[in-house]
Coordinates of C-alpha atoms in Angstrom, one line a residue:
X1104 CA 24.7 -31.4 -4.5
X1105 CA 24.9 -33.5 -7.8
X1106 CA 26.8 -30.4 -9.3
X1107 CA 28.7 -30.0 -6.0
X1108 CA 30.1 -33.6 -6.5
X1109 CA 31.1 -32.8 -10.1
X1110 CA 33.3 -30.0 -9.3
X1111 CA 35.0 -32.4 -7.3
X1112 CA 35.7 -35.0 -9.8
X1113 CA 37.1 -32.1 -11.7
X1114 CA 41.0 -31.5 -12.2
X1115 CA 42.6 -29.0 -13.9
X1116 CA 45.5 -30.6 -14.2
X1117 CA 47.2 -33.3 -12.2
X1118 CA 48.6 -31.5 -9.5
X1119 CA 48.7 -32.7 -6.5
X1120 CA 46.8 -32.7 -3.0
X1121 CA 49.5 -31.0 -0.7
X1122 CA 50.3 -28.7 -3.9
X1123 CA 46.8 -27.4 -3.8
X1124 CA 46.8 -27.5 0.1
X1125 CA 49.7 -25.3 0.6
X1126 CA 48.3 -22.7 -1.9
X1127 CA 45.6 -21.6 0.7
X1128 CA 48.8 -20.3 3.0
X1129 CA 48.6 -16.9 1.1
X1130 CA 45.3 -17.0 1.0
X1131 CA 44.7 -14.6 3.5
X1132 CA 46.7 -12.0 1.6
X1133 CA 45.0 -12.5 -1.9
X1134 CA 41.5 -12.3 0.2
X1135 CA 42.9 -8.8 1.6
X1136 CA 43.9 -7.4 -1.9
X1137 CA 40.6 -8.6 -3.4
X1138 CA 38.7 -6.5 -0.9
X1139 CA 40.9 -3.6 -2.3
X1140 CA 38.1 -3.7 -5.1
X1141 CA 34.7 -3.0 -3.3
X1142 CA 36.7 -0.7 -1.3
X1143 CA 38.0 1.3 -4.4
X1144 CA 34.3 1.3 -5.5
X1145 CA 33.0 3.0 -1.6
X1146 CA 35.8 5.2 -1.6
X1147 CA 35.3 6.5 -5.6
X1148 CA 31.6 6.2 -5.8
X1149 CA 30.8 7.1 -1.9
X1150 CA 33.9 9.0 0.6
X1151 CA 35.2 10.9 -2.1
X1152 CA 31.6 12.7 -2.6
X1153 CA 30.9 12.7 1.0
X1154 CA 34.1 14.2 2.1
X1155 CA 34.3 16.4 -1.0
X1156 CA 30.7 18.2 -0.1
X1157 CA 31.8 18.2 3.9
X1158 CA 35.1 19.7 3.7
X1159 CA 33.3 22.4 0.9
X1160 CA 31.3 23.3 4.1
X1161 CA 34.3 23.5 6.4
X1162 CA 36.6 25.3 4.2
X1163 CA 33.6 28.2 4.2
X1164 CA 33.3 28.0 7.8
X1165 CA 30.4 28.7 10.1
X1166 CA 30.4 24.9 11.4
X1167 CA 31.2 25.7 15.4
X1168 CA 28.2 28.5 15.0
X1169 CA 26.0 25.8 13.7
X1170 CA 27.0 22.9 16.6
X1171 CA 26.6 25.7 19.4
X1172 CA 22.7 26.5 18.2
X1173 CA 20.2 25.2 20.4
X1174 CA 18.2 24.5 17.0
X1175 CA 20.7 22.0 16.3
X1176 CA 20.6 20.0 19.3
X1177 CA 16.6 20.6 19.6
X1178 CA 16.9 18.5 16.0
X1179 CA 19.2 16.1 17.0
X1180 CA 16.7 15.7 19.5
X1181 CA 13.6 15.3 17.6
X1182 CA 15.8 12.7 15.2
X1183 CA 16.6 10.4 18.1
X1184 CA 13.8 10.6 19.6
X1185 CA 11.5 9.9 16.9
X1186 CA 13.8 7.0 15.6
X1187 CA 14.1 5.3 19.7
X1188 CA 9.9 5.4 19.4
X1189 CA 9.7 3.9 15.9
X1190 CA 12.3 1.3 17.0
X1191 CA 10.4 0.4 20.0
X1192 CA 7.1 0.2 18.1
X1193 CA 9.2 -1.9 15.6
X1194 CA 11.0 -4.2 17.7
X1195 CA 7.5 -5.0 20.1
X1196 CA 5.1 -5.8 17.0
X1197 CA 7.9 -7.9 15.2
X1198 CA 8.2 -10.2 17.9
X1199 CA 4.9 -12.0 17.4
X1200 CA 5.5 -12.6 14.2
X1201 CA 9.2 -13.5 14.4
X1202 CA 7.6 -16.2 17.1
X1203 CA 4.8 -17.2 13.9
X1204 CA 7.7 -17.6 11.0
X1205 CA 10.0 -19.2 13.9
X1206 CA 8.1 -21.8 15.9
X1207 CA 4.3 -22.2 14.3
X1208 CA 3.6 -24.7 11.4
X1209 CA 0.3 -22.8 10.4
X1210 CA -1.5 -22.6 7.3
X1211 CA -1.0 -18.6 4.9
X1212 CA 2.7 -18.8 6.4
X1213 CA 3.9 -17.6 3.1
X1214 CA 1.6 -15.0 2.6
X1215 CA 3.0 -13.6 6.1
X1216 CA 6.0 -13.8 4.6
X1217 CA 5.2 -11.7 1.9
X1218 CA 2.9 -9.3 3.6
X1219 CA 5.5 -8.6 6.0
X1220 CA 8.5 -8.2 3.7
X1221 CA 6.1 -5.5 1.3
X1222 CA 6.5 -2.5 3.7
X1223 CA 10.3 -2.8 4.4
X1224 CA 10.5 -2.8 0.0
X1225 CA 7.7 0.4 -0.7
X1226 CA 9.0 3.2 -1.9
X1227 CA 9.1 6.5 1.3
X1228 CA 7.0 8.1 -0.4
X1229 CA 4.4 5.7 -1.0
X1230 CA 4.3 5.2 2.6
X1231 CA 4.6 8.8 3.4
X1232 CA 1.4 9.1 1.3
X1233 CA -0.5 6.3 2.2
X1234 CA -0.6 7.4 6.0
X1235 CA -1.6 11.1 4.8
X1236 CA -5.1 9.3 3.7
X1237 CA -5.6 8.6 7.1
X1238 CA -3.7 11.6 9.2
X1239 CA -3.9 14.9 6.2
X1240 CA -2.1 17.1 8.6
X1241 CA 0.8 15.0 9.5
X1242 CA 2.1 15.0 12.7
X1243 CA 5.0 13.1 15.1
X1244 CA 2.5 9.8 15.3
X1245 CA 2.1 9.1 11.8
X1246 CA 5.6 9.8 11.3
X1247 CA 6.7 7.2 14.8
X1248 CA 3.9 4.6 12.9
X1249 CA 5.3 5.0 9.1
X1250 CA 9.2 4.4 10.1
X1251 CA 7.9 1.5 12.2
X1252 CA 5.5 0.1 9.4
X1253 CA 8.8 0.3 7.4
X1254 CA 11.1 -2.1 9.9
X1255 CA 9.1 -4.3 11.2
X1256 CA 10.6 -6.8 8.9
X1257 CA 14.0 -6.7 9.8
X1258 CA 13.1 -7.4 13.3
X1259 CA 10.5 -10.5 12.1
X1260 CA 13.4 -11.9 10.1
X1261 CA 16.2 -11.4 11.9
X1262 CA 14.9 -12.0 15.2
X1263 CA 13.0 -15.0 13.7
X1264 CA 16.3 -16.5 11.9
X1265 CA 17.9 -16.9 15.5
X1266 CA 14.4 -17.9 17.0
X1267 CA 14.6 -20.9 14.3
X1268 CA 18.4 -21.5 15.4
X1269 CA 17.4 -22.0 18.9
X1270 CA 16.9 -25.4 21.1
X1271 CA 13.1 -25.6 22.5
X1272 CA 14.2 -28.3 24.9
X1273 CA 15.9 -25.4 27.1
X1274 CA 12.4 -24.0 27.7
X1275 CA 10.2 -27.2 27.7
X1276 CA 12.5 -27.9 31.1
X1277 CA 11.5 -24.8 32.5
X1278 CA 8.0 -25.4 31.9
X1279 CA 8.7 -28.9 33.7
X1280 CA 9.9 -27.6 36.5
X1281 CA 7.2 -25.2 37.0
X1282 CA 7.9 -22.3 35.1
X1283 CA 5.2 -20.5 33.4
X1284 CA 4.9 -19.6 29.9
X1285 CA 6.0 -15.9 30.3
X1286 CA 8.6 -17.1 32.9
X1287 CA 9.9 -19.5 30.8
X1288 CA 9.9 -17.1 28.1
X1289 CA 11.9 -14.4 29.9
X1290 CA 14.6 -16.4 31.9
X1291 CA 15.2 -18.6 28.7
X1292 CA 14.0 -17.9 25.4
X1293 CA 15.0 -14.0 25.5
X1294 CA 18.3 -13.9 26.8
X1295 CA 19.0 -16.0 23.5
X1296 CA 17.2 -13.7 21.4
X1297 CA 19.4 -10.7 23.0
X1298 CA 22.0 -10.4 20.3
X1299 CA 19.6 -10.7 17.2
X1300 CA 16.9 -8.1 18.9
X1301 CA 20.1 -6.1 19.2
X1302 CA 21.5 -6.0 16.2
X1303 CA 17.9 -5.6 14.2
X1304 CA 17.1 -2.7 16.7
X1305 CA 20.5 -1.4 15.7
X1306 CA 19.8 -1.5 12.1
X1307 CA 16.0 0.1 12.6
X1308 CA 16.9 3.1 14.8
X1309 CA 19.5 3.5 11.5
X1310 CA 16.9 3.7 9.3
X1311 CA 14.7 5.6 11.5
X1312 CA 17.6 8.2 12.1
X1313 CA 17.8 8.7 8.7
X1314 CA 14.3 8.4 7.5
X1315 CA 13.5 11.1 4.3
X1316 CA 10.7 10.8 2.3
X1317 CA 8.4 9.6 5.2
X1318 CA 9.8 12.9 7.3
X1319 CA 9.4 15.3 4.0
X1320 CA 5.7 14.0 3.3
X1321 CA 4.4 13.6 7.2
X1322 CA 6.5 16.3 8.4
X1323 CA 6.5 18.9 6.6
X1324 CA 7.7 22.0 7.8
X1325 CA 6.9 21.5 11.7
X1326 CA 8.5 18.4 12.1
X1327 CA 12.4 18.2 10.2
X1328 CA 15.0 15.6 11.1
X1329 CA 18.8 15.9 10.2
X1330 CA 17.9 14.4 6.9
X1331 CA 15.7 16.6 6.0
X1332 CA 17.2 19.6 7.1
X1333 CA 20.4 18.8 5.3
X1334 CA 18.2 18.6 2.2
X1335 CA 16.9 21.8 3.3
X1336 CA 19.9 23.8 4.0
X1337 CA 21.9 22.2 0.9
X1338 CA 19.1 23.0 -2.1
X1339 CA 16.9 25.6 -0.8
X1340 CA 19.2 28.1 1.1
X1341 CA 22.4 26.8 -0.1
X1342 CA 23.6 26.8 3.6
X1343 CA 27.2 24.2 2.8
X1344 CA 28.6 24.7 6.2
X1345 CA 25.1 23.9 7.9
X1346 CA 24.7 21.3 6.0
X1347 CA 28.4 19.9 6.4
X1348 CA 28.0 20.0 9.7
X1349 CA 24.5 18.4 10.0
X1350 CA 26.0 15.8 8.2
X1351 CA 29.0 15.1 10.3
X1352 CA 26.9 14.6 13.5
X1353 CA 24.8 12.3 11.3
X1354 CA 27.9 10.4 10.3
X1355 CA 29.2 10.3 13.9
X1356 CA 25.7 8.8 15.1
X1357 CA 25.3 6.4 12.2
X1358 CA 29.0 5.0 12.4
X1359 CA 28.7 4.8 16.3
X1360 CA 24.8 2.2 15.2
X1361 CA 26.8 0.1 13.1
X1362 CA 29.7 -0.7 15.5
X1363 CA 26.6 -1.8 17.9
X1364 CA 25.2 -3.6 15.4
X1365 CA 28.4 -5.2 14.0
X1366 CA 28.7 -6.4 17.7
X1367 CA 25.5 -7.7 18.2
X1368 CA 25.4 -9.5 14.9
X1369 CA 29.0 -11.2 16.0
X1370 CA 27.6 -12.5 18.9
X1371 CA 24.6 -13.7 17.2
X1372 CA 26.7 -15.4 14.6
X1373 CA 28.6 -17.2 17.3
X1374 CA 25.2 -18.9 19.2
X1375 CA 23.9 -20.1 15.8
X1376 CA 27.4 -21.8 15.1
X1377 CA 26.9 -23.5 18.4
X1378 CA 24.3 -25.2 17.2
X1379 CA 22.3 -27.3 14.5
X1380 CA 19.3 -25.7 12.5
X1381 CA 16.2 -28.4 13.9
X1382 CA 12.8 -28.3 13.1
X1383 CA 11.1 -26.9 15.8
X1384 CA 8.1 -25.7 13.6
X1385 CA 4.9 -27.2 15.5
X1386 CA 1.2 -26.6 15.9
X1387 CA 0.3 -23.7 18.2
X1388 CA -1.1 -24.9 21.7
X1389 CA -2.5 -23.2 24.7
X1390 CA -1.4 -19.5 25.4
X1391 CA 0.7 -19.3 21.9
X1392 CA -2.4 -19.2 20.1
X1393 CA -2.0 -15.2 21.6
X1394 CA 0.7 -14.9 20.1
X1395 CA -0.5 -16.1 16.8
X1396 CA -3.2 -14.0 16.9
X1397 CA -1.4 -11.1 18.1
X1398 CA 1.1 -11.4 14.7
X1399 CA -2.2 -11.7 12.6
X1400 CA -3.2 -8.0 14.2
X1401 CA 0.1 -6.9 13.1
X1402 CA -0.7 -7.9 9.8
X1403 CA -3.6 -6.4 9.6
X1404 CA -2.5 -3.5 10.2
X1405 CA 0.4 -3.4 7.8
X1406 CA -2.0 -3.9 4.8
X1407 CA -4.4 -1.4 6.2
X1408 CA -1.9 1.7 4.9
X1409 CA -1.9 -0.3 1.6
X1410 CA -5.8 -0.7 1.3
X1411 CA -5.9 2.5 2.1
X1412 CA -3.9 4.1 -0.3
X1413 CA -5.4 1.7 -3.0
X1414 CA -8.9 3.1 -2.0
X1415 CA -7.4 6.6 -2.1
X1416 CA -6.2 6.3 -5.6
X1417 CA -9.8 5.2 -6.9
X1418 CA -12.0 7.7 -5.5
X1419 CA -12.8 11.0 -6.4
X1420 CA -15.3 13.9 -5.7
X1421 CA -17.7 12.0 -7.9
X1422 CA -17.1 8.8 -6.5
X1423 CA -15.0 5.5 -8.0
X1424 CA -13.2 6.5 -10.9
X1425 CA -9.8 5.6 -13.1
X1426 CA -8.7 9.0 -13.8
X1427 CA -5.6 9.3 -12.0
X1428 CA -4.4 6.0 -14.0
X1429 CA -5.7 7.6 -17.3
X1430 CA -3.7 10.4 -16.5
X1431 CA -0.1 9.0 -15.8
X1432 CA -0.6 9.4 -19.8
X1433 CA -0.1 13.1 -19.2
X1434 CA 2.2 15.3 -18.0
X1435 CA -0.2 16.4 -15.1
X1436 CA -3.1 19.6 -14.8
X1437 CA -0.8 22.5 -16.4
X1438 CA 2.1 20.5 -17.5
X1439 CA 3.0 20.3 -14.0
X1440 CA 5.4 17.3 -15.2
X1441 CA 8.4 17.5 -17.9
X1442 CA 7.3 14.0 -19.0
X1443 CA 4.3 11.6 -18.8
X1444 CA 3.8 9.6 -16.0
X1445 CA 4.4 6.4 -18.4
X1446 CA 7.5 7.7 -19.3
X1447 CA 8.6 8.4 -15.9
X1448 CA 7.8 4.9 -15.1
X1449 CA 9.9 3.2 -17.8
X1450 CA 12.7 5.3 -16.6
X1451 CA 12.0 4.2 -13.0
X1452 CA 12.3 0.8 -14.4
X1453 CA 15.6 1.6 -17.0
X1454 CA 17.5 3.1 -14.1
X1455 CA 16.1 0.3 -11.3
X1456 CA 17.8 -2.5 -13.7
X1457 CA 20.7 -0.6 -14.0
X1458 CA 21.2 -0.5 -10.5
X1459 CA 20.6 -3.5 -9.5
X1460 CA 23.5 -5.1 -12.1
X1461 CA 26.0 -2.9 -10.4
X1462 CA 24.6 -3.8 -7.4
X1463 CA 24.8 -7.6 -7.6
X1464 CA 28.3 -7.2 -8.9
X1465 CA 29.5 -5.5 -6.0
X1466 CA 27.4 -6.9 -3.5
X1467 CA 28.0 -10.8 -4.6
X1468 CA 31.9 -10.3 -5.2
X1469 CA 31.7 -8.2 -1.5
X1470 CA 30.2 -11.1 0.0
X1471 CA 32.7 -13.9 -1.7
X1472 CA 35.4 -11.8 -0.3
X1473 CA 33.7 -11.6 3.4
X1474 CA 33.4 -15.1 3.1
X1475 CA 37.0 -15.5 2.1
X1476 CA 38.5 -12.9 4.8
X1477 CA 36.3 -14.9 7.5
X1478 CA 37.7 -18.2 6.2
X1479 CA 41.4 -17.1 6.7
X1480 CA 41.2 -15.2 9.9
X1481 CA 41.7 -11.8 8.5
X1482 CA 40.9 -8.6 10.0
X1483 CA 40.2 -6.8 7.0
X1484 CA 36.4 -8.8 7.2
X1485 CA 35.3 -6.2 9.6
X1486 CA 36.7 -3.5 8.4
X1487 CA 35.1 -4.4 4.8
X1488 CA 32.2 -5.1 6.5
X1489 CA 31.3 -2.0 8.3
X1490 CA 32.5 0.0 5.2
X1491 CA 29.6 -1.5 2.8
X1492 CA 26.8 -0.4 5.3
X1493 CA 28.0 3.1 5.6
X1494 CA 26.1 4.1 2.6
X1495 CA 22.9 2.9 4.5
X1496 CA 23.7 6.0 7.1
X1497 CA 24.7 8.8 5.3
X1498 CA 22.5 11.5 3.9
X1499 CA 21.4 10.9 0.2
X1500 CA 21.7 14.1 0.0
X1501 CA 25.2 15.0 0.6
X1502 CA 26.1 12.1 -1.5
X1503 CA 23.6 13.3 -4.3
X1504 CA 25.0 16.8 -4.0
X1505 CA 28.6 15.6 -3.5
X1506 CA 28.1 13.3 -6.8
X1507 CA 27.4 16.8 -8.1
X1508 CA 30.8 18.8 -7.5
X1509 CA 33.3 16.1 -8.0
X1510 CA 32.1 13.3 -10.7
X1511 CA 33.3 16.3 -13.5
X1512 CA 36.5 15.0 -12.4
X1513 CA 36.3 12.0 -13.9
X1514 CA 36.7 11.5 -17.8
X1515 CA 33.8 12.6 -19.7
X1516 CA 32.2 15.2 -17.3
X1517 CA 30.5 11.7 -15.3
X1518 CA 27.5 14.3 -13.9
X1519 CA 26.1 14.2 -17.0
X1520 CA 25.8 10.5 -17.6
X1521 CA 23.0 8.3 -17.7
X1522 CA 24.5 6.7 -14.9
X1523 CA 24.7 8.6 -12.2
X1524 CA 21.8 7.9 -10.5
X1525 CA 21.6 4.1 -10.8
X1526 CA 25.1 4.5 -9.1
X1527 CA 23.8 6.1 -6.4
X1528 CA 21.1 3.5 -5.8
X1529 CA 23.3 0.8 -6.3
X1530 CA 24.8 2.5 -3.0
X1531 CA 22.2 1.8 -0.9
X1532 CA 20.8 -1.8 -2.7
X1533 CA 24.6 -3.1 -2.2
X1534 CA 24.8 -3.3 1.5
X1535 CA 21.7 -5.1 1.4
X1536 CA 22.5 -7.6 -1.2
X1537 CA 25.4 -8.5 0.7
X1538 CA 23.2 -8.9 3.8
X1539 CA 21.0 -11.6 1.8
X1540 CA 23.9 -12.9 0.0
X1541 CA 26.5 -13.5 3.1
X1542 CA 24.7 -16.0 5.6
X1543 CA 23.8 -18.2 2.5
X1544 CA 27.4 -18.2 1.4
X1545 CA 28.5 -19.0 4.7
X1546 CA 26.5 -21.8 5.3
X1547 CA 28.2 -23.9 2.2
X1548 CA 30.2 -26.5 3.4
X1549 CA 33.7 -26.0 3.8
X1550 CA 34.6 -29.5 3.6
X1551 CA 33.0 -29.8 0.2
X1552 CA 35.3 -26.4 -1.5
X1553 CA 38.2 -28.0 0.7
X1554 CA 37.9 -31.2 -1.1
X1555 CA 37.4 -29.5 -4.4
X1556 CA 40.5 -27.1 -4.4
X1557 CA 42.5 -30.9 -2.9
X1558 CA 41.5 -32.5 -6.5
X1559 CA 43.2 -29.7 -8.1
X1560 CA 39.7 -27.2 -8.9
X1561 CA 40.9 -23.4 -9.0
X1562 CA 38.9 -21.0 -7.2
X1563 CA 37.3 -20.2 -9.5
X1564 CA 35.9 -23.2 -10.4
X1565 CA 35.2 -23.8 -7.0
X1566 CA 33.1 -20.9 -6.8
X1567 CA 31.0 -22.4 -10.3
X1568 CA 30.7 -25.6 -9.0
X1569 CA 30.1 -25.6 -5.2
X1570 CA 29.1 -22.3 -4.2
X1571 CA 27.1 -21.0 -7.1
X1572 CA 24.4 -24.0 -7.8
X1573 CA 24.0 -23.6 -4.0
X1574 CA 23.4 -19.8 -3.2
X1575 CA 21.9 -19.4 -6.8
X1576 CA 18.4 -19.2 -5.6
X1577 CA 19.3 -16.7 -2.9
X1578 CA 21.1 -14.6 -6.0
X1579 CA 17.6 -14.4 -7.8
X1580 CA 15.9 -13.7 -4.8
X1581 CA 18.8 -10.6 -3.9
X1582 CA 18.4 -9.4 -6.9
X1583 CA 14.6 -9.0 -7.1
X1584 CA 15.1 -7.3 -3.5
X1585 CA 17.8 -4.9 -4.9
X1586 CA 15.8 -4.3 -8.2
X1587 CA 12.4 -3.5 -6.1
X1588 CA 14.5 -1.3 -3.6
X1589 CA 16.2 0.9 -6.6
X1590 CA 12.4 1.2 -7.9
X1591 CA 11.4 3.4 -4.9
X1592 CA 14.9 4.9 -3.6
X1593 CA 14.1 8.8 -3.3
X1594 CA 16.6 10.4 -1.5
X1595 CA 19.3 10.9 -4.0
X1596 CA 17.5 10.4 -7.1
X1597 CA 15.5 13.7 -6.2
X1598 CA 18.5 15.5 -6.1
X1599 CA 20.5 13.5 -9.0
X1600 CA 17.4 13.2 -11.9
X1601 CA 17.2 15.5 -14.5
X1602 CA 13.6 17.3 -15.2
X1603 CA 13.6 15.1 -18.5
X1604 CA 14.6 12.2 -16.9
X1605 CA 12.4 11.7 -13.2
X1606 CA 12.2 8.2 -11.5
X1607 CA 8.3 7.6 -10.6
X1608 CA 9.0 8.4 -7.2
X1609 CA 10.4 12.3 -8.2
X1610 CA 7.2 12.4 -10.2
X1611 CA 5.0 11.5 -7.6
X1612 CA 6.6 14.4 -4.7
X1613 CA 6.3 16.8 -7.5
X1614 CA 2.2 15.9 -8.2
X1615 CA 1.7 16.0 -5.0
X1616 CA 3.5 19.6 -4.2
X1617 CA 1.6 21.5 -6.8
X1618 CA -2.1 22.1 -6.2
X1619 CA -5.1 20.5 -8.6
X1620 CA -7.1 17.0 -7.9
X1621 CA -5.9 15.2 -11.4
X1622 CA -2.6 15.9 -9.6
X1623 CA -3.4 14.3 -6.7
X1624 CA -5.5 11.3 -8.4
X1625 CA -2.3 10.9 -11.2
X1626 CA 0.1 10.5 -7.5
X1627 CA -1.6 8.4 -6.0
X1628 CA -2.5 6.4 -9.0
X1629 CA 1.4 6.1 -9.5
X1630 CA 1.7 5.2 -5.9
X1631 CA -0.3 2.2 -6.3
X1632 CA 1.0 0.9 -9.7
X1633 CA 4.7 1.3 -7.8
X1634 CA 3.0 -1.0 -5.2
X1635 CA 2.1 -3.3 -7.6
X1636 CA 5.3 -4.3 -8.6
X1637 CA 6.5 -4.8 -5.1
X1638 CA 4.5 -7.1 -4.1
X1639 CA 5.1 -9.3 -7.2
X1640 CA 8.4 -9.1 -6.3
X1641 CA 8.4 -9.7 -2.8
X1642 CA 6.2 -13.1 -3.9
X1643 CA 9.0 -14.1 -6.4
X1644 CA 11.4 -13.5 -3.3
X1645 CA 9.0 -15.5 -1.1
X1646 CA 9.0 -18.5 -3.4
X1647 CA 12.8 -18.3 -3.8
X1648 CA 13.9 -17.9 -0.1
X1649 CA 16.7 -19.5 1.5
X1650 CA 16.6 -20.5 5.1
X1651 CA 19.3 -18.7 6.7
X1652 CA 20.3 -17.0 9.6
X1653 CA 18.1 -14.1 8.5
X1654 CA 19.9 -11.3 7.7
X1655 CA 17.2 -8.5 6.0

């Protein structure tokens, strides 16, 4: 606040107070052109690839035969379905643990913290893997329980930001006046959780729709969701108009979530404005101790996956052994790999850093301008909005393979750059970012830029002095999110990476296609060292969060 205070003393000049007041009439227009930039960035970088491969797929026709096949509605089918069960399975064992990070002042809340946020951050295929240890033939459970295992988080955090938000002196007088705890409970406490259960059962079933690696590991080729047969039809029978169409009932589905979502996430925005953040964090007592237990089971088995896969990458025919790490020094039994495994992993981390610096710059200026258009009562907030978590929706895939026949367009021949894939995961790491980023930038005190831009600050300096010393710690902790989120994207970088230049998580699909146990030992090996470096960042993330109203 100290450095908030000293942007206020601040003039640039010595204009006057109503001078600087009656520059913030306009302001609703300069907000609107500056979110002309992260637009320009969705529509180069994201529609123009997406529309370029879909209207490929129309022009050559075939797309009514494709939308009248009963195979096409029997896997729209299986994609909904499968994503409504891992939802549910989501949303019922993240409530005990929103309830934990919400209401309970117990001891290892941190490490709940963390070991929650770790699955939501793994790389697919490192999950897809670690549930093959314990189901080898795949199936439609492991695949309901791994896109679960994935969301839990988003419904612990962003039911338990509201949870936080909310008075407990609403449901103390029902338990006056007789109520009992699960009465209590569901005529009080839930109907006030509505909006954020909503919205983060909105965002899951997203994910779940459009779930990948977990599908292509667990699935195989019993079990394919839209995603997957996309992939299928676009690089391994070169099927454009199946895929085009796939793809536009995807899009229709996904854009048709996020309006939902966008809803229930307004509404939820509007309770917590109605009230003051308390501490309501107490000791357990009586029946919630249930409850507590209940999250801890949860927990349990979220790491059990992770042990799991640890334990797998140890053990061999002959018992404990280190020869799948030994090996990442090799390019696999045959030369199954173009590279080492080492060298994959620097280029995981290379292309990880890169995406993650185009991701904060889009992401942060995104959310400044959300915060802006909010601010001045513009539309355009919504419309911006929805538009940044598109990318979250649409197949990596199409985008990968649309990257593929229109980025020669730009100067230099751009699908040959170094660049291309950290762009594509800076695609799905920017929504996010802005996710962590907005609540924290909203909840700066208006009064404090007011009176800054009054004694003559520009916005800019406004944004130095006010808003940056105060979200700064939520910047770090985006970033590490983005950074560990690029590290084990897998959709698009399959497609994108060159054979001399795989991400670890190309690496590890291809070990684990090709037959051989030192392939097998060198995937999971890589799985677990990919794991690694999650969880030290989710801890750095942990030890940097920002209470807000817990978006992601």
């Amino acid at each position: 606040m100290a450095q908030a205070r000293a942007g206020l003393s601040g003039r640039d000049g010595d204009r006057p107070a109503a001078r600087a007041v009656s520059g913030l009439i306009p302001a609703r227009w300069g907000w609107s052109a500056a979110a002309l930039l992260p637009l320009a960035f969705l529509g180069l970088f994201f529609a123009w690839p997406v529309l370029a491969i879909v209207s490929l797929g129309l022009r050559e026709g075939g797309v009514a035969s494709v939308l009248v096949d009963g195979d096409t509605w029997e896997l729209v089918g299986f994609t909904l379905g499968q994503a409504l069960a891992s939802t549910v399975v989501a949303v019922v064992a993240g409530m005990p643990l929103a309830f934990v990070l919400a209401r309970c002042r117990i001891r290892g809340l941190g490490v709940i913290r963390a070991a929650v946020m770790v699955p939501f951050v793994l790389p697919t295929v490192v999950v897809g893997l670690a549930f093959r240890t314990f189901w080898p033939d795949g199936g439609v459970l492991p695949i309901v329980l791994a896109n679960a295992f994935f969301n839990v988080a988003v419904v612990a955090r962003t039911v338990g930001g509201l949870w936080a938000h909310t008075d407990r002196r609403a449901e103390d007088a029902a338990r006056a006046l007789g109520a009992s705890r699960p009465r209590a409970f569901l005529s009080v406490v839930l109907p006030a959780l509505a909006p954020a259960i909503g919205s983060a059962a909105a965002v899951v079933f997203l994910f779940c729709a459009t779930s990948f690696g977990v599908v292509l590991v667990l699935g195989g080729s019993r079990y394919r969701t839209l995603e997957t047969e996309i992939y299928l039809r676009t690089v391994e029978l070169f099927d454009l108009s199946g895929a085009a169409a796939l793809s536009l009932l995807q899009f229709l589905a996904v854009l048709a979530v996020l309006v939902l979502g966008a809803l229930a996430r307004r509404r939820r925005e509007t309770a917590l404005a109605l009230r003051d953040r308390e501490e309501l964090a107490r000791r357990p007592s009586g029946g919630e101790w249930y409850v507590v237990f209940a999250a801890f089971a949860v927990v349990a088995a979220l790491l059990t996956p992770v042990v799991g896969l640890v334990t797998r990458s140890l053990s061999t025919r002959d018992g404990w052994s280190l020869a799948g790490y030994v090996a990442l020094n090799t390019r696999g039994d045959r030369g199954t790999l173009a590279v080492t495994g080492i060298d994959a992993a620097v280029n995981s981390l290379r292309t990880a850093f890169d995406a993650t610096l185009v991701a904060l710059v889009v992401g942060v200026f995104s959310a400044v301008v959300l915060v802006g258009l909010r601010r001045s009562g513009s539309r355009v907030s919504e419309v911006l909005d929805t538009a940044l978590m598109l990318p979250l929706g649409v197949s990596a895939v199409t985008v990968g393979f649309g990257y593929l026949i229109t980025m020669d367009a730009l100067p230099g021949d751009f699908r040959t750059s170094p660049m291309l894939v950290p762009l594509a995961q800076a695609l799905v790491v920017t929504p996010l970012i802005v996710r962590m980023v907005l609540p924290v930038l909203r909840a700066v005190d208006e009064r404090l830029r007011q009176a800054a831009a009054t004694l003559g600050a520009s916005p800019l300096r406004v944004w130095r002095e006010v808003d940056l010393p105060l979200a700064g710690r939520s910047l770090v902790a985006a970033a590490g999110f983005g950074y560990v989120v690029a590290l084990g994207e897998f959709g698009a970088t399959s497609f994108l990476a060159r054979p001399d230049a795989p991400t670890l998580p190309v690496v590890i699909a291809r070990l684990m296609s090709r037959p051989g146990e030192l392939n097998s030992q060198m995937a999971y090996a890589a799985c677990a060292l990919l794991m690694v470096v999650t969880v030290g960042c989710v801890l750095l993330i942990e030890r940097l969060r920002v209470p807000s109203s817990g978006e992601f």
